[in-house]
Coordinates of C-alpha atoms in Angstrom, one line a residue:
X1 CA -87.9 -76.9 -108.6
X2 CA -87.7 -73.1 -109.1
X3 CA -89.5 -70.3 -107.1
X4 CA -89.5 -66.6 -107.6
X5 CA -89.6 -63.9 -104.9
X6 CA -91.5 -60.6 -105.5
X7 CA -91.0 -57.3 -103.5
X8 CA -93.9 -54.8 -104.0
X9 CA -94.8 -56.5 -107.3
X10 CA -91.2 -56.6 -108.7
X11 CA -89.4 -59.9 -109.1
X12 CA -86.1 -59.7 -107.2
X13 CA -84.9 -63.3 -106.9
X14 CA -85.3 -66.7 -108.4
X15 CA -84.5 -69.6 -106.1
X16 CA -83.7 -73.1 -107.5
X17 CA -83.6 -76.3 -105.5
X18 CA -81.7 -79.2 -107.1
X19 CA -79.9 -82.2 -105.7
X20 CA -76.7 -80.3 -105.0
X21 CA -78.3 -77.6 -102.8
X22 CA -79.9 -74.2 -103.1
X23 CA -79.1 -71.7 -105.9
X24 CA -80.3 -68.1 -105.7
X25 CA -80.4 -66.2 -109.0
X26 CA -80.8 -62.4 -108.6
X27 CA -82.9 -61.3 -111.6
X28 CA -83.3 -57.6 -110.6
X29 CA -81.5 -55.2 -112.9
X30 CA -79.5 -52.2 -111.7
X31 CA -82.2 -49.6 -112.3
X32 CA -84.7 -52.0 -110.7
X33 CA -82.5 -52.3 -107.6
X34 CA -82.2 -48.5 -107.4
X35 CA -85.9 -48.0 -107.8
X36 CA -86.7 -50.6 -105.1
X37 CA -84.2 -48.9 -102.8
X38 CA -85.7 -45.4 -103.3
X39 CA -89.2 -46.8 -102.7
X40 CA -88.1 -48.4 -99.5
X41 CA -86.5 -45.2 -98.3
X42 CA -89.2 -42.6 -99.3
X43 CA -92.5 -44.5 -99.7
X44 CA -94.5 -46.4 -97.1
X45 CA -94.3 -50.2 -97.1
X46 CA -96.7 -51.7 -99.5
X47 CA -97.1 -48.6 -101.7
X48 CA -99.4 -48.0 -103.5
X49 CA -101.9 -50.5 -101.9
X50 CA -101.2 -49.3 -98.3
X51 CA -102.1 -45.6 -98.9
X52 CA -105.0 -43.6 -100.3
X53 CA -105.3 -43.0 -104.1
X54 CA -104.5 -39.3 -103.7
X55 CA -101.2 -40.0 -101.8
X56 CA -98.7 -39.5 -104.6
X57 CA -100.4 -36.3 -106.0
X58 CA -100.6 -34.8 -102.6
X59 CA -97.0 -35.6 -101.7
X60 CA -95.9 -34.1 -105.0
X61 CA -97.5 -30.7 -104.4
X62 CA -96.6 -30.8 -100.7
X63 CA -92.9 -31.4 -101.5
X64 CA -92.9 -28.4 -103.9
X65 CA -94.5 -26.1 -101.4
X66 CA -92.0 -27.2 -98.7
X67 CA -89.2 -26.3 -101.1
X68 CA -90.6 -22.9 -101.6
X69 CA -91.1 -22.4 -97.9
X70 CA -87.5 -23.4 -97.2
X71 CA -86.1 -20.9 -99.7
X72 CA -88.4 -18.1 -98.3
X73 CA -87.2 -19.1 -94.8
X74 CA -83.6 -18.4 -95.9
X75 CA -84.7 -14.9 -96.9
X76 CA -86.5 -14.4 -93.6
X77 CA -83.5 -15.6 -91.5
X78 CA -81.2 -13.3 -93.4
X79 CA -83.4 -10.3 -92.6
X80 CA -83.8 -11.3 -88.9
X81 CA -80.0 -11.5 -88.5
X82 CA -79.6 -8.1 -90.1
X83 CA -82.3 -6.7 -87.8
X84 CA -80.7 -8.2 -84.6
X85 CA -77.4 -6.5 -85.6
X86 CA -75.3 -9.3 -86.8
X87 CA -72.3 -7.7 -88.5
X88 CA -73.0 -4.4 -86.6
X89 CA -70.4 -3.5 -84.0
X90 CA -72.9 -1.3 -82.1
X91 CA -75.4 -4.2 -81.5
X92 CA -75.6 -5.6 -78.0
X93 CA -75.6 -9.3 -77.4
X94 CA -77.7 -8.8 -74.3
X95 CA -80.3 -6.8 -76.3
X96 CA -80.5 -9.6 -78.9
X97 CA -80.9 -12.1 -76.1
X98 CA -83.9 -10.2 -74.6
X99 CA -85.4 -9.9 -78.0
X100 CA -85.1 -13.6 -78.5
X101 CA -86.6 -14.5 -75.1
X102 CA -89.6 -12.2 -75.6
X103 CA -90.1 -13.6 -79.1
X104 CA -90.2 -17.2 -77.7
X105 CA -92.4 -16.3 -74.8
X106 CA -95.0 -14.7 -77.1
X107 CA -95.0 -17.8 -79.3
X108 CA -95.5 -20.2 -76.3
X109 CA -98.5 -18.2 -75.0
X110 CA -100.2 -17.9 -78.3
X111 CA -99.6 -21.7 -78.9
X112 CA -101.5 -22.5 -75.8
X113 CA -104.4 -20.1 -76.4
X114 CA -104.8 -21.2 -80.1
X115 CA -104.8 -24.9 -79.3
X116 CA -107.4 -24.2 -76.6
X117 CA -109.8 -22.2 -78.8
X118 CA -109.4 -23.9 -82.1
X119 CA -108.2 -27.4 -81.4
X120 CA -111.4 -29.2 -82.1
X121 CA -111.9 -27.3 -85.4
X122 CA -108.7 -28.6 -86.9
X123 CA -110.1 -32.1 -87.4
X124 CA -113.3 -30.7 -88.9
X125 CA -111.7 -28.6 -91.6
X126 CA -108.2 -30.0 -92.1
X127 CA -107.9 -28.6 -95.7
X128 CA -109.0 -25.1 -94.7
X129 CA -106.7 -24.9 -91.6
X130 CA -103.8 -26.4 -93.5
X131 CA -104.0 -23.7 -96.1
X132 CA -104.6 -21.1 -93.3
X133 CA -101.3 -22.3 -91.6
X134 CA -99.3 -21.8 -94.8
X135 CA -100.8 -18.4 -95.6
X136 CA -100.0 -17.3 -92.0
X137 CA -96.4 -18.6 -92.4
X138 CA -95.9 -16.5 -95.5
X139 CA -97.3 -13.4 -93.6
X140 CA -94.8 -14.1 -90.8
X141 CA -91.9 -14.3 -93.3
X142 CA -93.1 -11.0 -94.9
X143 CA -92.9 -9.3 -91.5
X144 CA -89.4 -10.8 -91.1
X145 CA -88.3 -9.2 -94.3
X146 CA -89.7 -5.8 -93.1
X147 CA -88.2 -6.1 -89.6
X148 CA -84.6 -4.7 -90.5
X149 CA -86.4 -1.5 -91.7
X150 CA -88.2 -1.0 -88.3
X151 CA -86.7 1.3 -85.7
X152 CA -85.2 -0.5 -82.7
X153 CA -88.2 0.0 -80.4
X154 CA -90.5 -1.7 -83.0
X155 CA -88.1 -4.5 -84.0
X156 CA -88.9 -6.5 -80.8
X157 CA -92.6 -6.0 -81.3
X158 CA -92.3 -7.2 -84.9
X159 CA -90.3 -10.3 -83.7
X160 CA -93.0 -11.1 -81.2
X161 CA -95.7 -10.8 -83.9
X162 CA -93.9 -13.3 -86.2
X163 CA -93.4 -15.6 -83.3
X164 CA -97.1 -15.6 -82.6
X165 CA -97.9 -16.3 -86.2
X166 CA -95.4 -19.1 -86.4
X167 CA -96.8 -20.7 -83.2
X168 CA -100.2 -20.8 -84.8
X169 CA -98.7 -22.2 -87.9
X170 CA -97.1 -25.0 -85.8
X171 CA -100.4 -25.9 -84.1
X172 CA -102.6 -25.7 -87.2
X173 CA -100.0 -27.2 -89.6
X174 CA -99.0 -30.1 -87.2
X175 CA -102.5 -31.1 -86.3
X176 CA -103.9 -31.0 -89.8
X177 CA -100.9 -32.9 -91.1
X178 CA -101.7 -35.6 -88.6
X179 CA -105.4 -35.7 -89.9
X180 CA -104.1 -35.9 -93.4
X181 CA -101.7 -38.8 -92.6
X182 CA -104.5 -40.7 -90.9
X183 CA -106.5 -40.3 -94.1
X184 CA -103.7 -41.5 -96.2
X185 CA -102.8 -44.5 -94.1
X186 CA -105.1 -47.3 -95.4
X187 CA -103.5 -50.3 -93.5
X188 CA -103.2 -49.1 -90.0
X189 CA -99.7 -47.8 -91.0
X190 CA -99.9 -44.1 -89.9
X191 CA -96.5 -44.3 -88.2
X192 CA -94.9 -45.5 -91.4
X193 CA -96.7 -42.9 -93.5
X194 CA -95.7 -40.1 -91.1
X195 CA -92.0 -41.4 -91.0
X196 CA -91.8 -41.5 -94.8
X197 CA -93.4 -38.1 -95.1
X198 CA -90.7 -36.8 -92.7
X199 CA -88.0 -38.4 -95.0
X200 CA -89.6 -36.7 -98.1
X201 CA -89.6 -33.3 -96.2
X202 CA -86.0 -33.7 -95.2
X203 CA -85.0 -34.5 -98.8
X204 CA -86.8 -31.3 -99.9
X205 CA -85.1 -29.4 -97.1
X206 CA -81.7 -30.6 -98.2
X207 CA -82.4 -29.5 -101.8
X208 CA -83.6 -26.1 -100.5
X209 CA -80.4 -25.9 -98.3
X210 CA -78.2 -26.2 -101.4
X211 CA -80.3 -23.8 -103.4
X212 CA -80.2 -21.3 -100.5
X213 CA -76.5 -21.1 -100.6
X214 CA -76.8 -19.8 -104.1
X215 CA -79.8 -17.6 -103.3
X216 CA -78.0 -15.7 -100.5
X217 CA -75.3 -14.6 -102.9
X218 CA -78.0 -13.4 -105.4
X219 CA -80.2 -11.4 -102.9
X220 CA -77.2 -9.7 -101.3
X221 CA -76.8 -7.7 -104.5
X222 CA -80.0 -5.6 -104.1
X223 CA -83.1 -5.4 -101.9
X224 CA -85.2 -5.3 -105.0
X225 CA -84.0 -8.7 -106.0
X226 CA -84.8 -10.0 -102.5
X227 CA -88.5 -8.7 -102.6
X228 CA -88.9 -10.0 -106.2
X229 CA -87.7 -13.4 -105.2
X230 CA -89.8 -13.5 -102.1
X231 CA -92.9 -12.5 -104.1
X232 CA -92.4 -15.2 -106.7
X233 CA -91.7 -17.9 -104.1
X234 CA -94.8 -16.8 -102.0
X235 CA -97.1 -17.0 -105.0
X236 CA -95.7 -20.5 -105.9
X237 CA -95.9 -21.6 -102.3
X238 CA -99.6 -20.6 -102.0
X239 CA -100.4 -22.1 -105.4
X240 CA -98.7 -25.5 -104.6
X241 CA -100.5 -25.5 -101.2
X242 CA -103.9 -25.0 -102.8
X243 CA -103.2 -27.8 -105.3
X244 CA -102.1 -30.1 -102.5
X245 CA -105.3 -29.5 -100.5
X246 CA -107.6 -29.6 -103.4
X247 CA -106.4 -33.0 -104.5
X248 CA -107.2 -34.6 -101.2
X249 CA -110.3 -36.9 -101.3
X250 CA -111.5 -37.2 -97.7
X251 CA -114.1 -39.9 -97.2
X252 CA -115.2 -38.7 -93.7
X253 CA -118.1 -36.2 -93.3
X254 CA -117.6 -32.7 -92.1
X255 CA -120.2 -29.9 -92.2
X256 CA -119.0 -28.6 -95.6
X257 CA -118.9 -32.0 -97.4
X258 CA -122.2 -33.1 -95.7
X259 CA -124.0 -29.9 -96.8
X260 CA -122.7 -30.4 -100.4
X261 CA -124.0 -34.0 -100.3
X262 CA -127.4 -33.1 -98.9
X263 CA -127.9 -30.2 -101.3
X264 CA -127.4 -32.6 -104.2
X265 CA -129.5 -35.4 -102.6
X266 CA -132.6 -33.2 -102.1
X267 CA -132.2 -31.7 -105.6
X268 CA -131.2 -34.8 -107.6
X269 CA -132.1 -37.8 -105.5
X270 CA -128.8 -39.4 -105.5
X271 CA -125.5 -39.3 -103.4
X272 CA -122.3 -37.9 -104.8
X273 CA -119.2 -40.0 -104.2
X274 CA -116.0 -38.6 -102.4
X275 CA -114.3 -37.7 -105.7
X276 CA -117.2 -35.7 -106.9
X277 CA -117.6 -33.9 -103.6
X278 CA -114.0 -33.1 -103.6
X279 CA -114.3 -31.2 -106.9
X280 CA -117.0 -28.8 -105.6
X281 CA -116.1 -28.7 -101.9
X282 CA -115.6 -24.9 -100.9
X283 CA -112.9 -25.7 -98.3
X284 CA -111.6 -22.1 -98.2
X285 CA -114.9 -20.5 -97.2
X286 CA -116.2 -23.6 -95.3
X287 CA -119.8 -24.7 -94.6
X288 CA -121.0 -21.2 -93.6
X289 CA -121.3 -20.3 -97.2
X290 CA -123.8 -23.2 -97.8
X291 CA -127.4 -22.5 -96.5
X292 CA -128.2 -21.8 -92.9
X293 CA -125.8 -22.3 -90.1
X294 CA -126.4 -25.6 -88.2
X295 CA -125.2 -25.8 -84.6
X296 CA -124.5 -29.3 -83.3
X297 CA -124.6 -29.8 -79.5
X298 CA -126.5 -26.7 -78.7
X299 CA -127.8 -26.0 -75.1
X300 CA -131.5 -26.5 -74.2
X301 CA -131.3 -23.0 -72.7
X302 CA -130.8 -21.5 -76.2
X303 CA -134.1 -22.9 -77.6
X304 CA -136.6 -20.7 -75.7
X305 CA -139.7 -22.6 -76.6
X306 CA -142.8 -22.5 -74.4
X307 CA -142.6 -24.8 -71.4
X308 CA -145.6 -26.9 -72.7
X309 CA -144.1 -27.1 -76.1
X310 CA -140.8 -28.5 -74.8
X311 CA -142.5 -30.7 -72.2
X312 CA -144.8 -32.3 -74.9
X313 CA -141.8 -32.8 -77.2
X314 CA -139.8 -34.6 -74.5
X315 CA -142.7 -36.7 -73.4
X316 CA -143.6 -37.8 -77.0
X317 CA -140.2 -38.1 -78.6
X318 CA -137.8 -40.8 -77.6
X319 CA -135.2 -39.5 -80.2
X320 CA -131.6 -38.9 -79.1
X321 CA -131.8 -35.3 -80.2
X322 CA -134.0 -32.2 -80.5
X323 CA -133.9 -29.9 -83.6
X324 CA -134.9 -26.3 -83.1
X325 CA -135.0 -23.7 -85.9
X326 CA -134.5 -20.0 -85.0
X327 CA -133.9 -17.2 -87.4
X328 CA -130.9 -18.0 -89.5
X329 CA -129.7 -21.0 -87.5
X330 CA -130.8 -24.5 -86.9
X331 CA -129.8 -25.9 -83.5
X332 CA -129.4 -29.5 -82.5
X333 CA -129.5 -30.5 -78.8
X334 CA -128.1 -34.0 -78.2
X335 CA -129.3 -36.3 -75.5
X336 CA -127.0 -38.2 -73.2
X337 CA -125.8 -41.4 -74.9
X338 CA -126.1 -40.1 -78.4
X339 CA -123.4 -41.2 -80.8
X340 CA -121.9 -40.3 -84.3
X341 CA -124.8 -42.1 -86.1
X342 CA -127.3 -39.9 -84.2
X343 CA -125.4 -36.8 -85.1
X344 CA -125.4 -37.7 -88.8
X345 CA -129.2 -38.3 -88.6
X346 CA -129.9 -35.2 -86.7
X347 CA -127.8 -33.1 -89.2
X348 CA -129.8 -34.7 -92.1
X349 CA -133.2 -33.5 -90.5
X350 CA -131.6 -30.2 -89.5
X351 CA -130.7 -29.5 -93.1
X352 CA -134.3 -30.3 -94.1
X353 CA -135.5 -27.9 -91.4
X354 CA -133.1 -25.2 -92.7
X355 CA -134.9 -25.2 -96.1
X356 CA -138.2 -24.2 -94.5
X357 CA -139.1 -20.6 -93.8
X358 CA -141.7 -21.0 -91.0
X359 CA -141.3 -19.5 -87.5
X360 CA -139.1 -21.0 -84.9
X361 CA -140.3 -24.4 -83.8
X362 CA -139.2 -27.8 -82.6
X363 CA -138.9 -30.4 -85.4
X364 CA -139.9 -34.0 -84.8
X365 CA -139.0 -36.4 -87.7
X366 CA -141.8 -38.8 -88.8
X367 CA -141.7 -42.4 -90.0
X368 CA -141.6 -41.5 -93.7
X369 CA -138.6 -39.2 -93.1
X370 CA -136.8 -41.9 -91.1
X371 CA -137.3 -44.3 -94.0
X372 CA -135.9 -41.8 -96.5
X373 CA -132.9 -41.3 -94.2
X374 CA -132.2 -45.0 -94.1
X375 CA -132.2 -45.1 -97.9
X376 CA -129.8 -42.1 -97.8
X377 CA -127.5 -43.8 -95.5
X378 CA -127.5 -47.0 -97.7
X379 CA -126.5 -44.8 -100.7
X380 CA -123.8 -43.1 -98.7
X381 CA -122.2 -46.4 -97.8
X382 CA -122.5 -47.7 -101.4
X383 CA -120.6 -44.7 -102.7
X384 CA -117.7 -45.2 -100.3
X385 CA -118.3 -42.7 -97.5
X386 CA -116.9 -43.5 -94.1
X387 CA -119.8 -43.0 -91.5
X388 CA -117.8 -44.4 -88.6
X389 CA -116.2 -41.1 -87.8
X390 CA -117.9 -37.8 -88.7
X391 CA -116.4 -34.6 -87.2
X392 CA -119.5 -32.3 -87.5
X393 CA -118.4 -29.8 -85.0
X394 CA -120.4 -31.1 -82.0
X395 CA -119.8 -29.7 -78.6
X396 CA -119.9 -32.0 -75.6
X397 CA -123.2 -30.6 -74.2
X398 CA -125.8 -33.3 -73.6
X399 CA -129.2 -33.1 -72.0
X400 CA -131.0 -35.7 -69.8
X401 CA -134.2 -35.7 -67.7
X402 CA -133.7 -35.4 -64.0

């Protein structure tokens, strides 16, 4: 009696049971063993079935941008050490220490402020903020290269500015990376996906480390070579980042993707699937470039309708939200107890209200509109959209009658 054992779809062993005991025949060839080993080290368990379809493409571009960033980081570090006086007998160790402390302190303060002010937006527009982080990182490196040219009294200020930029990069890059890993993990394996991403990043860093040893010798010849190398690497870094972000096919709704879907739905009568939306999603400009701005979780105090108008609406409408159109905005007030499904529904009708040009008024959906919305939701589910989590930018404001 003979059995075979497969690992990730590759036959590795054949086991034979006979009257004399068990015989294990290893059928995997040398290159198959190496391939299996590399997959175990650098790819999540169960790849490709355990990750999203865009996993390999994204990781390819992400690894390339990480390599460019590592090489640019070498140029920046070389410039910083020059500016702090490494190799200069007149430089003071105490002065360098003060500069370093002020740089770190600036970064810590900006980290706290940025996380407080923009934390909730990082989930909503992960692609946009991911690209923002890398652009800001390149700007920080550009300032690092300029820092040795600055007079001593401006050098500390320049170091504080780059530290502020890098702290924003750390928050935006780290949080959006977590969102992307959550998207890629298809079998509740986010920890494994994150760990293997870290291994890929370290491999790219090691390669960058070896290349940096050669790069340092080249750039020391002329400042012109340094700037030419930095410019080339920066262009490649931004291009690789854009390709990485544009290949992601997110299945959750955010304001930008939802507006693209709704725009097509009301024009053509059908729902685009995630792959189609990804091709036209303006993730750099965001949702503000598509129609009127829709505010989710607005305050009742912002509506300013007549007292009788508001009272009649609250008395006759048992909906979990109120929609109010005012100038170039459509505002959604959410009732206590409303959930993600209510926000998706409210956003649908708010988009309808945004297409009208009448004066500011409170919008109440009717039975026919509710039926059309139910059909829309069915089409959304059929096309593969995840409606269980929809970061539409809602605040935590909720109203209730007292």
